[in-house]
C-alpha positions as protocol buffer text, in pm:
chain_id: "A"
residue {
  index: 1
  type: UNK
  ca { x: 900 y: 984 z: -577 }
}
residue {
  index: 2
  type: UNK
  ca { x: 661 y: 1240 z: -542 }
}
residue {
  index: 3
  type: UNK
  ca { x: 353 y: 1245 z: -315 }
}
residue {
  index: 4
  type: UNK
  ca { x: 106 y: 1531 z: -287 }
}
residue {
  index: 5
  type: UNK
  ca { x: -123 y: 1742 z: -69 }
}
residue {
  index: 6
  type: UNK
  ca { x: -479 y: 1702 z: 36 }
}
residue {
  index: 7
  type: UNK
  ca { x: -653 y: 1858 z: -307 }
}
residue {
  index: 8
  type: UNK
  ca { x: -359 y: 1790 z: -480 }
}
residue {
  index: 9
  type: UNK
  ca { x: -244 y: 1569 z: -757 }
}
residue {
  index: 10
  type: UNK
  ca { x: 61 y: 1488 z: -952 }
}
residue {
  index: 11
  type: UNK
  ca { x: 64 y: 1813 z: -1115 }
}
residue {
  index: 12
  type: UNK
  ca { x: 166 y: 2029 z: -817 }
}
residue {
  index: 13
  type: UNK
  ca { x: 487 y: 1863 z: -852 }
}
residue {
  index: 14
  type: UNK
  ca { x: 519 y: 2026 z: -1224 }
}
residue {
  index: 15
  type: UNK
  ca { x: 715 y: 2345 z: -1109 }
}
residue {
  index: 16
  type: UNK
  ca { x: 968 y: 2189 z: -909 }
}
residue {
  index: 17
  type: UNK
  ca { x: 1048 y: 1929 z: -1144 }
}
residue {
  index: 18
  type: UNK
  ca { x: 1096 y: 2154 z: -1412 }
}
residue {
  index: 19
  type: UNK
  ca { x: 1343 y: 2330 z: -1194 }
}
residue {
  index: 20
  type: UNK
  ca { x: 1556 y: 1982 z: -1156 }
}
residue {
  index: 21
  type: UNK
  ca { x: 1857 y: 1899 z: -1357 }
}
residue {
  index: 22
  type: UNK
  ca { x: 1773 y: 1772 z: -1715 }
}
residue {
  index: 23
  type: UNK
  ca { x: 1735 y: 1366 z: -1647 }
}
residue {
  index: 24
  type: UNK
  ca { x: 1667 y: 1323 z: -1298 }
}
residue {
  index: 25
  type: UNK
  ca { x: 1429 y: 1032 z: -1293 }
}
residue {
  index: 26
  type: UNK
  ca { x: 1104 y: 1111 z: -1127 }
}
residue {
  index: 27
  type: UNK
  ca { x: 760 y: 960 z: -1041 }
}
residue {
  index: 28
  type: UNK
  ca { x: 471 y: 1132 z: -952 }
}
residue {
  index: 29
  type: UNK
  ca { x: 66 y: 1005 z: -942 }
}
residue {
  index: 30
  type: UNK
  ca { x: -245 y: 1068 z: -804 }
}
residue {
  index: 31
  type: UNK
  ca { x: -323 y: 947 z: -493 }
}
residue {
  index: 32
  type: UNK
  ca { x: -633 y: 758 z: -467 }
}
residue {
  index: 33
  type: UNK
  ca { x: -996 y: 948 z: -485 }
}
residue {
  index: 34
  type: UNK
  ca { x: -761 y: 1222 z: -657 }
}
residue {
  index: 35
  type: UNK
  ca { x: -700 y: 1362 z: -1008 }
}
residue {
  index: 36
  type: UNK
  ca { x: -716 y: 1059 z: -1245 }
}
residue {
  index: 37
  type: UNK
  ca { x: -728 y: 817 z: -973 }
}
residue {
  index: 38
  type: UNK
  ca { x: -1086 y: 967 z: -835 }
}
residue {
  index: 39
  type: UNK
  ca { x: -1273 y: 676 z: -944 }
}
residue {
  index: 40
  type: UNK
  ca { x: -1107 y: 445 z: -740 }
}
residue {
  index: 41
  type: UNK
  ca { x: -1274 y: 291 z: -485 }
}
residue {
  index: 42
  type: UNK
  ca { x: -1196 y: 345 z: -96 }
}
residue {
  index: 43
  type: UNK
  ca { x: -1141 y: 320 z: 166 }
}
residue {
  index: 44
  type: UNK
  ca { x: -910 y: 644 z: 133 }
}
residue {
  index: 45
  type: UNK
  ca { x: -743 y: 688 z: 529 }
}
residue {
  index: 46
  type: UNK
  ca { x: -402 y: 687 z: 573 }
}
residue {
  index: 47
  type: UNK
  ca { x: -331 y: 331 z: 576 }
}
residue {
  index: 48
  type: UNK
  ca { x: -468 y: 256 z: 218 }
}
residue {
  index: 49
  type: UNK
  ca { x: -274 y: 543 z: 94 }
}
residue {
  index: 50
  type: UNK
  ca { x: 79 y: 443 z: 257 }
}
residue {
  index: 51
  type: UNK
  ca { x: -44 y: 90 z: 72 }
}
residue {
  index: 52
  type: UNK
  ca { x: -75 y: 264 z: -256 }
}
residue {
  index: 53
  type: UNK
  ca { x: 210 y: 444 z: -241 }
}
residue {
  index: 54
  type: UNK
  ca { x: 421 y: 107 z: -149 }
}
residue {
  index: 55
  type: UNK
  ca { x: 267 y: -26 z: -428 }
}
residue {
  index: 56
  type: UNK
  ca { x: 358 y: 279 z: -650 }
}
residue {
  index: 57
  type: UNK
  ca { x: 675 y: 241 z: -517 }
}
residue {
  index: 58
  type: UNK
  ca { x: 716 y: -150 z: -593 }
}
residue {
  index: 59
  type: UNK
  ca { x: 639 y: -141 z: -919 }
}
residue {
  index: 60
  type: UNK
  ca { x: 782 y: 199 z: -1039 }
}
residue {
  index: 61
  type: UNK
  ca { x: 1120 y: 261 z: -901 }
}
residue {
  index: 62
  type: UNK
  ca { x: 1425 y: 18 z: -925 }
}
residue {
  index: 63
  type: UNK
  ca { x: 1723 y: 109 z: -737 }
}
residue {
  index: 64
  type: UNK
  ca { x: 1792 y: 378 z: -437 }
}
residue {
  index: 65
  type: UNK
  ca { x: 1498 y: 635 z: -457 }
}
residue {
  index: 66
  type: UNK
  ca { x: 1399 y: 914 z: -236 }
}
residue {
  index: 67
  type: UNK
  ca { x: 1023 y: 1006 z: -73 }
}
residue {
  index: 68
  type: UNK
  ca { x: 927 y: 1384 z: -127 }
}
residue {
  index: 69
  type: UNK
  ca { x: 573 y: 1393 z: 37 }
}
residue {
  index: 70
  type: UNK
  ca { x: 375 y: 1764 z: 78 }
}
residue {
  index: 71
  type: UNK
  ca { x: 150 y: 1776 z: 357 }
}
residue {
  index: 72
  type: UNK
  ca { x: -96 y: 1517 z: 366 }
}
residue {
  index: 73
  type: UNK
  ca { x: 169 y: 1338 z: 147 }
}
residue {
  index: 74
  type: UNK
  ca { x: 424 y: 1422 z: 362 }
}
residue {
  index: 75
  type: UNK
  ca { x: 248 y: 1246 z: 627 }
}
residue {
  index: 76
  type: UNK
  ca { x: 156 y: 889 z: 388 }
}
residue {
  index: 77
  type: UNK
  ca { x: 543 y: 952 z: 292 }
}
residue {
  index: 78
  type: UNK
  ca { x: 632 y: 883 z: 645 }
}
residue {
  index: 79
  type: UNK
  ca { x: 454 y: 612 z: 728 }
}
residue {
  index: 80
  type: UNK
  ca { x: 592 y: 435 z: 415 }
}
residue {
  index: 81
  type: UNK
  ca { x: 942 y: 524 z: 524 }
}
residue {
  index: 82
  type: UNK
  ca { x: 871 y: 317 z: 893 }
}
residue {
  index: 83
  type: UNK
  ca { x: 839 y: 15 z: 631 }
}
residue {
  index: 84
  type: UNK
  ca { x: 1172 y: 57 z: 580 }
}
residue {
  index: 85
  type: UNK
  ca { x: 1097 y: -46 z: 164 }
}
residue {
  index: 86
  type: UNK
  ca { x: 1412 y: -153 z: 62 }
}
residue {
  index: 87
  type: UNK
  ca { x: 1603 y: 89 z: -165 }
}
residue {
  index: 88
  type: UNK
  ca { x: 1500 y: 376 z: 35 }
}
residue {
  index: 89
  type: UNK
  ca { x: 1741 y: 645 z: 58 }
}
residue {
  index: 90
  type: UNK
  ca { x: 1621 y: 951 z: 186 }
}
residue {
  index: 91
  type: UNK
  ca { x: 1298 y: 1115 z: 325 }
}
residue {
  index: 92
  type: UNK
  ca { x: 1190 y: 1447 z: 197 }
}
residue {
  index: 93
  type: UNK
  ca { x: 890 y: 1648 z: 401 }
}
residue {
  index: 94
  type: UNK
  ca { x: 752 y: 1947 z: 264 }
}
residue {
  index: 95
  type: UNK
  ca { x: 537 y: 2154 z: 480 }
}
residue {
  index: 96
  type: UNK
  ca { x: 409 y: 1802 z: 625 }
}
residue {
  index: 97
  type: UNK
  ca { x: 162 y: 1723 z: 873 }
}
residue {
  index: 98
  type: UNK
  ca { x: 351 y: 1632 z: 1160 }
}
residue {
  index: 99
  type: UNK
  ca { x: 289 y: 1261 z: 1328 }
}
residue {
  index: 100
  type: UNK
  ca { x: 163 y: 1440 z: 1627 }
}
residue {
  index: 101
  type: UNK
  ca { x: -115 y: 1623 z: 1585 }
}
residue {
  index: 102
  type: UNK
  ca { x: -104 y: 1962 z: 1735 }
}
residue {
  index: 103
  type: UNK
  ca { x: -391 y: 2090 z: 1958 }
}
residue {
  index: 104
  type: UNK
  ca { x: -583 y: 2332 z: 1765 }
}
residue {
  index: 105
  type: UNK
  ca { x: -630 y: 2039 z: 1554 }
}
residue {
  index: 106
  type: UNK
  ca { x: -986 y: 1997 z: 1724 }
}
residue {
  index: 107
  type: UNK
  ca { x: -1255 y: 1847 z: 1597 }
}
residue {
  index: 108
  type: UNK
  ca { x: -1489 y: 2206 z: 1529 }
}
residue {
  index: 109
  type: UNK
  ca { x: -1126 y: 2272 z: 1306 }
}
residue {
  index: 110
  type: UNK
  ca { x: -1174 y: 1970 z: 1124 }
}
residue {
  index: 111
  type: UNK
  ca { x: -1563 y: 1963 z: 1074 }
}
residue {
  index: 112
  type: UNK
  ca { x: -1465 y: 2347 z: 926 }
}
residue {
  index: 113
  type: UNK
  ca { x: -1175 y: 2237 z: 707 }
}
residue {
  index: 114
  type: UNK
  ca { x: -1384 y: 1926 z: 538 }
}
residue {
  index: 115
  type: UNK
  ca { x: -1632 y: 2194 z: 345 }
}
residue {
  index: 116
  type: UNK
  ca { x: -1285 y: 2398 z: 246 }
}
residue {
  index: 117
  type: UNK
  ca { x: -1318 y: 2217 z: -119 }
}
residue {
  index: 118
  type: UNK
  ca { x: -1717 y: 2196 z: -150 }
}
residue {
  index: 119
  type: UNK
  ca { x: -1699 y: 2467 z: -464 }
}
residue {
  index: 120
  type: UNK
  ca { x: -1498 y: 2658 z: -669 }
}
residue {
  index: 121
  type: UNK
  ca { x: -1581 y: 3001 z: -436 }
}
residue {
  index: 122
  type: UNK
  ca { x: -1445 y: 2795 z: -89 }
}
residue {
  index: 123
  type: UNK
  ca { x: -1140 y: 2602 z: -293 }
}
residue {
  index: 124
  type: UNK
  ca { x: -1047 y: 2999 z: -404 }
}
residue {
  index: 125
  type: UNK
  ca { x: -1109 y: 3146 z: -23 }
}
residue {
  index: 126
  type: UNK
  ca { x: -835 y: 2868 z: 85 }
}
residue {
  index: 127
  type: UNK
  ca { x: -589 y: 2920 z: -170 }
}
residue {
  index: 128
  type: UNK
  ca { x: -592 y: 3323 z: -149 }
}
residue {
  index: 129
  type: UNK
  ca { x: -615 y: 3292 z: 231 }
}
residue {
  index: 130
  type: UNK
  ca { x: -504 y: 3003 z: 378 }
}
residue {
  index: 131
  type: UNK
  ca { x: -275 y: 2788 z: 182 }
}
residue {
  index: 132
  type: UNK
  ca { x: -77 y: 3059 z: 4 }
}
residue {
  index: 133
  type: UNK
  ca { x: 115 y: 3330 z: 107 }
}
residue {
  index: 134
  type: UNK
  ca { x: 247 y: 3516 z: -206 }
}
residue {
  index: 135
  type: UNK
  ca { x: -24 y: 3522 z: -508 }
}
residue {
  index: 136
  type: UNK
  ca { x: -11 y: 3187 z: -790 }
}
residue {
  index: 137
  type: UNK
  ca { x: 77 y: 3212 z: -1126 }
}
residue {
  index: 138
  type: UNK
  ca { x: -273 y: 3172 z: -1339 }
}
residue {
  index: 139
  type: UNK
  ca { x: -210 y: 2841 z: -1472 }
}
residue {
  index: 140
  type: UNK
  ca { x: -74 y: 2711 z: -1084 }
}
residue {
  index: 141
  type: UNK
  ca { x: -361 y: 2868 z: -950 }
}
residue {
  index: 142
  type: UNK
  ca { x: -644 y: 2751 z: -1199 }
}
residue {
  index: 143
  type: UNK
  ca { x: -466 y: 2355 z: -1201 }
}
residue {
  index: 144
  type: UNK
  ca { x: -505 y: 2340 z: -787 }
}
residue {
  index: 145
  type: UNK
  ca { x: -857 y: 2471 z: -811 }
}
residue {
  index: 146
  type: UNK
  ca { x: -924 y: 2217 z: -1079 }
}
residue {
  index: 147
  type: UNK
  ca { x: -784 y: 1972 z: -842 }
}
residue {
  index: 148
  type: UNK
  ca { x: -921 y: 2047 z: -567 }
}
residue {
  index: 149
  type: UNK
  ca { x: -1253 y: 1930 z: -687 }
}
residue {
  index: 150
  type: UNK
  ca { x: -1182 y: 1679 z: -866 }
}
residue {
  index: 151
  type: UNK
  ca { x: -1229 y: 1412 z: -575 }
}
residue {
  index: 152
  type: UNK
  ca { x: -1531 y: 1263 z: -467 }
}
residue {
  index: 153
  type: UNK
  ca { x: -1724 y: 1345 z: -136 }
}
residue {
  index: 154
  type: UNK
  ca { x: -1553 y: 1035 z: 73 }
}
residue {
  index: 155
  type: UNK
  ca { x: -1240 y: 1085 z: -47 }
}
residue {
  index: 156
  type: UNK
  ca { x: -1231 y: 1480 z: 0 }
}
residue {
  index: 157
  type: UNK
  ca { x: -1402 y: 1461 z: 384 }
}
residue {
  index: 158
  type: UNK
  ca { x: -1158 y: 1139 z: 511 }
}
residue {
  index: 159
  type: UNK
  ca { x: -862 y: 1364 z: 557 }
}
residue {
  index: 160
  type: UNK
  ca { x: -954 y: 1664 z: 752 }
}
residue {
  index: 161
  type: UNK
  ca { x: -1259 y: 1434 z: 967 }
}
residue {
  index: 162
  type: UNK
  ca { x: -953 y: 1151 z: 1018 }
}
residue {
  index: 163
  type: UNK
  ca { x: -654 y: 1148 z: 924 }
}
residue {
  index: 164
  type: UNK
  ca { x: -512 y: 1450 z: 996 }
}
residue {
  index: 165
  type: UNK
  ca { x: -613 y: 1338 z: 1334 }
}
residue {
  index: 166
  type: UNK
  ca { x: -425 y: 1036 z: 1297 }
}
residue {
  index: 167
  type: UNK
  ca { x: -115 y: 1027 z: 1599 }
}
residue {
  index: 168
  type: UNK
  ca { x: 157 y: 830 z: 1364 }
}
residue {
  index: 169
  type: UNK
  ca { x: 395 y: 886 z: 1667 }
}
residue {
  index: 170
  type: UNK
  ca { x: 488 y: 525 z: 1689 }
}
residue {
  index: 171
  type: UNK
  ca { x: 569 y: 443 z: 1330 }
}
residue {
  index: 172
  type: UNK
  ca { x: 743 y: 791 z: 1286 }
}
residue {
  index: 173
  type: UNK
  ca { x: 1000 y: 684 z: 1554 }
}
residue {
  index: 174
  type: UNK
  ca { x: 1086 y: 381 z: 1319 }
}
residue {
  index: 175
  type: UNK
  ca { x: 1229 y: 613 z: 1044 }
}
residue {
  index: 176
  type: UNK
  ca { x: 1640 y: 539 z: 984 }
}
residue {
  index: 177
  type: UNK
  ca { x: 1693 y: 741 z: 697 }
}
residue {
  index: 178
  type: UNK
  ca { x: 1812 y: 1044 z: 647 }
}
residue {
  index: 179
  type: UNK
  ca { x: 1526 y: 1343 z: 656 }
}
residue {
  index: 180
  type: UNK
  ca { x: 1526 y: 1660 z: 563 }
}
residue {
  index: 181
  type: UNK
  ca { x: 1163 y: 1870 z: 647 }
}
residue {
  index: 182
  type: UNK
  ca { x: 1136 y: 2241 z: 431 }
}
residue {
  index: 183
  type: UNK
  ca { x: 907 y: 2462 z: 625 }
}
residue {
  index: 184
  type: UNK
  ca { x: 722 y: 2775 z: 519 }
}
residue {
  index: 185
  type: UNK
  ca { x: 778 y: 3101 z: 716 }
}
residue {
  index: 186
  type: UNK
  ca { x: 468 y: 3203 z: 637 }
}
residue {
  index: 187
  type: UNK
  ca { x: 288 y: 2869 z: 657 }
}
residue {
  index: 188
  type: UNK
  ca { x: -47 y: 2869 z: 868 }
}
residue {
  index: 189
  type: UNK
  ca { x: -161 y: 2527 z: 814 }
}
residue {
  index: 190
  type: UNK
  ca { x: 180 y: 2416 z: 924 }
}
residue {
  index: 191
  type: UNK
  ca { x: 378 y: 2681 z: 1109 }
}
residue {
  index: 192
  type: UNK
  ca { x: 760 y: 2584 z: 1145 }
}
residue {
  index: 193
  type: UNK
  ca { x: 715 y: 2616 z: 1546 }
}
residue {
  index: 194
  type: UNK
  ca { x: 447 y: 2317 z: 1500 }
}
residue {
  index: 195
  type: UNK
  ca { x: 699 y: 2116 z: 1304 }
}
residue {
  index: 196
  type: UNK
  ca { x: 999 y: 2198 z: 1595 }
}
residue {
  index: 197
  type: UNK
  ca { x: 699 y: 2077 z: 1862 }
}
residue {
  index: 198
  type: UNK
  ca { x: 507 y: 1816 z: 1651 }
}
residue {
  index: 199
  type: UNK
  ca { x: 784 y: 1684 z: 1437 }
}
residue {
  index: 200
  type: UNK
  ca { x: 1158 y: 1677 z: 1516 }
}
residue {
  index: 201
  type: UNK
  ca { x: 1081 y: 1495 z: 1851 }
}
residue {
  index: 202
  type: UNK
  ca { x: 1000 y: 1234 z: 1699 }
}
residue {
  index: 203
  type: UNK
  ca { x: 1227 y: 1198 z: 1404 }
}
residue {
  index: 204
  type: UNK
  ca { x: 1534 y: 1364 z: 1600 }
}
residue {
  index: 205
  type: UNK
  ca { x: 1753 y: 1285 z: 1327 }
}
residue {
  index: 206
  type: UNK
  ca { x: 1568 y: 1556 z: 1092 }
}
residue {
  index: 207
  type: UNK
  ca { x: 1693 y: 1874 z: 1003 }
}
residue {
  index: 208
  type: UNK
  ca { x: 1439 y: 2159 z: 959 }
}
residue {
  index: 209
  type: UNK
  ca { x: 1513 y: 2458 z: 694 }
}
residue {
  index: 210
  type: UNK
  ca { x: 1259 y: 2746 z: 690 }
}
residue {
  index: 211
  type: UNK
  ca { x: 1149 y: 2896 z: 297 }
}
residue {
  index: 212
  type: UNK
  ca { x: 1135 y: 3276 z: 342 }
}
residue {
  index: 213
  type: UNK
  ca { x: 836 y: 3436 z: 232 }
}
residue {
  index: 214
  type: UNK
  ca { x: 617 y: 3157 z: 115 }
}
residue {
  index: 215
  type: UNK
  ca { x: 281 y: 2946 z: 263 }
}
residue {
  index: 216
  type: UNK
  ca { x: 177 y: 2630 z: 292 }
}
residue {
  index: 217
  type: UNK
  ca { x: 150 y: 2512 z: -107 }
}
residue {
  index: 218
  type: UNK
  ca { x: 521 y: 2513 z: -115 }
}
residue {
  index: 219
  type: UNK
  ca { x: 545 y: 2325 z: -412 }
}
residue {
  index: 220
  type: UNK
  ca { x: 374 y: 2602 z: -594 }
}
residue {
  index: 221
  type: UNK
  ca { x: 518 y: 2922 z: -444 }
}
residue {
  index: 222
  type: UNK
  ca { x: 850 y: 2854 z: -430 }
}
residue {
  index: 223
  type: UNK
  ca { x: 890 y: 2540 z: -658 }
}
residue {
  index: 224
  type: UNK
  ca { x: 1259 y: 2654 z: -754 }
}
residue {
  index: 225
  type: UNK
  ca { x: 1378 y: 2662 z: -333 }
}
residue {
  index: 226
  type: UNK
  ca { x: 1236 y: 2333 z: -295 }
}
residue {
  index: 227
  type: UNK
  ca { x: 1384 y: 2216 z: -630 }
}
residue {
  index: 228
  type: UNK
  ca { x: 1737 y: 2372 z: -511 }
}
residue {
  index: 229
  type: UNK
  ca { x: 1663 y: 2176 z: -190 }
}
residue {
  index: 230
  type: UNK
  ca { x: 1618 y: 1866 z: -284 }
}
residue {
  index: 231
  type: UNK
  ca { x: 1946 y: 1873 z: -509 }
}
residue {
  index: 232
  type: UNK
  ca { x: 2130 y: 1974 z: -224 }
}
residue {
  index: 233
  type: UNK
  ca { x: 1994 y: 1688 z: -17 }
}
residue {
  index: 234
  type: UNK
  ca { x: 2030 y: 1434 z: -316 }
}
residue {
  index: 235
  type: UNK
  ca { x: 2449 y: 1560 z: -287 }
}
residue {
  index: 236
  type: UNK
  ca { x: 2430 y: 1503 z: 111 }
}
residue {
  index: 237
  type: UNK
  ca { x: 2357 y: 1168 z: 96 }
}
residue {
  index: 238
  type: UNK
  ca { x: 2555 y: 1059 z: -155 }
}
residue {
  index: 239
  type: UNK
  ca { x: 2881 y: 1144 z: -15 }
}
């Protein structure tokens, strides 16, 4: 079950899952305010989302399934994993936002991150030099810039104005399963030292492996190391 990033939708997932073996079951959607599922209504914080995605979950998956969440996603992902949803196997965090919020998360670096996706000119300033460290295929790079768009004023501002902010501390320390978190070396939104700090602490049963020479959007620089990754995970825990 795949959960994406804050401008995201289920299409960042489309490199990585062509890079897994020929019938692995997979589900991927837009999170509310997001790609097809912009016109839903809100309220779009964290909560609602971890709702949705139970609900995704619930009527989508029968049997043992396992949570890949990317950043924003990755934080939703673990707050649905505290549930405990039955038939969870496995937690998978890619570049995530950590339950702790680190401090240069301040509030002049969230007013400045909520106009990131007000045009086409800012969404391409973030992807060239923020969210990406190696340069996008043409098609990657023109479907997150369509995405990043696509959402509605409320449900673009409610991440980086709240719930990025969000401490998830509590509920993180509730997670049994095993997790795995991929990191980006070259990640500035989510360095791997903030994950070590911000993170592990309070998952200490998570192992962290750091993705040479890639950024933040993960799922779109290196979709074929997080695609070997998460088949090396799947074999883990099912031994």
């Amino acid at each position: 079950m795949f959960v994406h990033y804050w401008g995201g939708s289920a299409d960042t997932w489309e490199g990585v899952i062509g890079h897994l073996p020929p019938g692995q079951a997979t589900v991927r959607f837009d999170q509310r305010g997001w790609g097809t599922s912009q016109a839903l209504p809100g309220p779009y914080h964290l909560d609602q989302l971890a709702d949705d995605l139970a609900h995704v979950v619930e009527t989508s998956v029968s049997g043992p399934f396992v949570l890949v969440g990317h950043s924003m996603g990755g934080k939703v992902s673990q707050l649905v994993a505290a549930r405990r949803p039955a038939g969870l196997a496995g937690l998978v965090l890619v570049a995530p936002a950590p339950p702790q919020p680190p401090a240069t998360v301040t509030e002049e670096y969230r007013k400045g991150l909520s106009h990131a996706y007000d045009s086409p000119e800012t969404v391409r300033h973030a992807l060239d030099h923020v969210l990406t460290a190696t340069p996008l295929p043409k098609t990657v790079r023109d479907t997150a810039v369509r995405d990043s768009l696509t959402a509605g004023a409320e449900a673009r501002h409610e991440w980086p104005l709240h719930g990025i902010a969000q401490d998830i501390t509590l509920a993180a320390r509730d997670i049994e399963v095993p997790v795995t978190v991929l990191a980006a070396e070259n990640d500035v939104v989510e360095p791997p030292r903030v994950l070590r700090d911000h993170l592990l602490p309070y998952v200490p049963h998570a192992t962290l492996t750091t993705v040479a020479d890639a950024g933040h959007l993960l799922p779109a620089e290196a979709p074929g190391a997080v695609a070997t990754a998460l088949g090396d995970f799947l074999t883990a825990i099912q031994r």
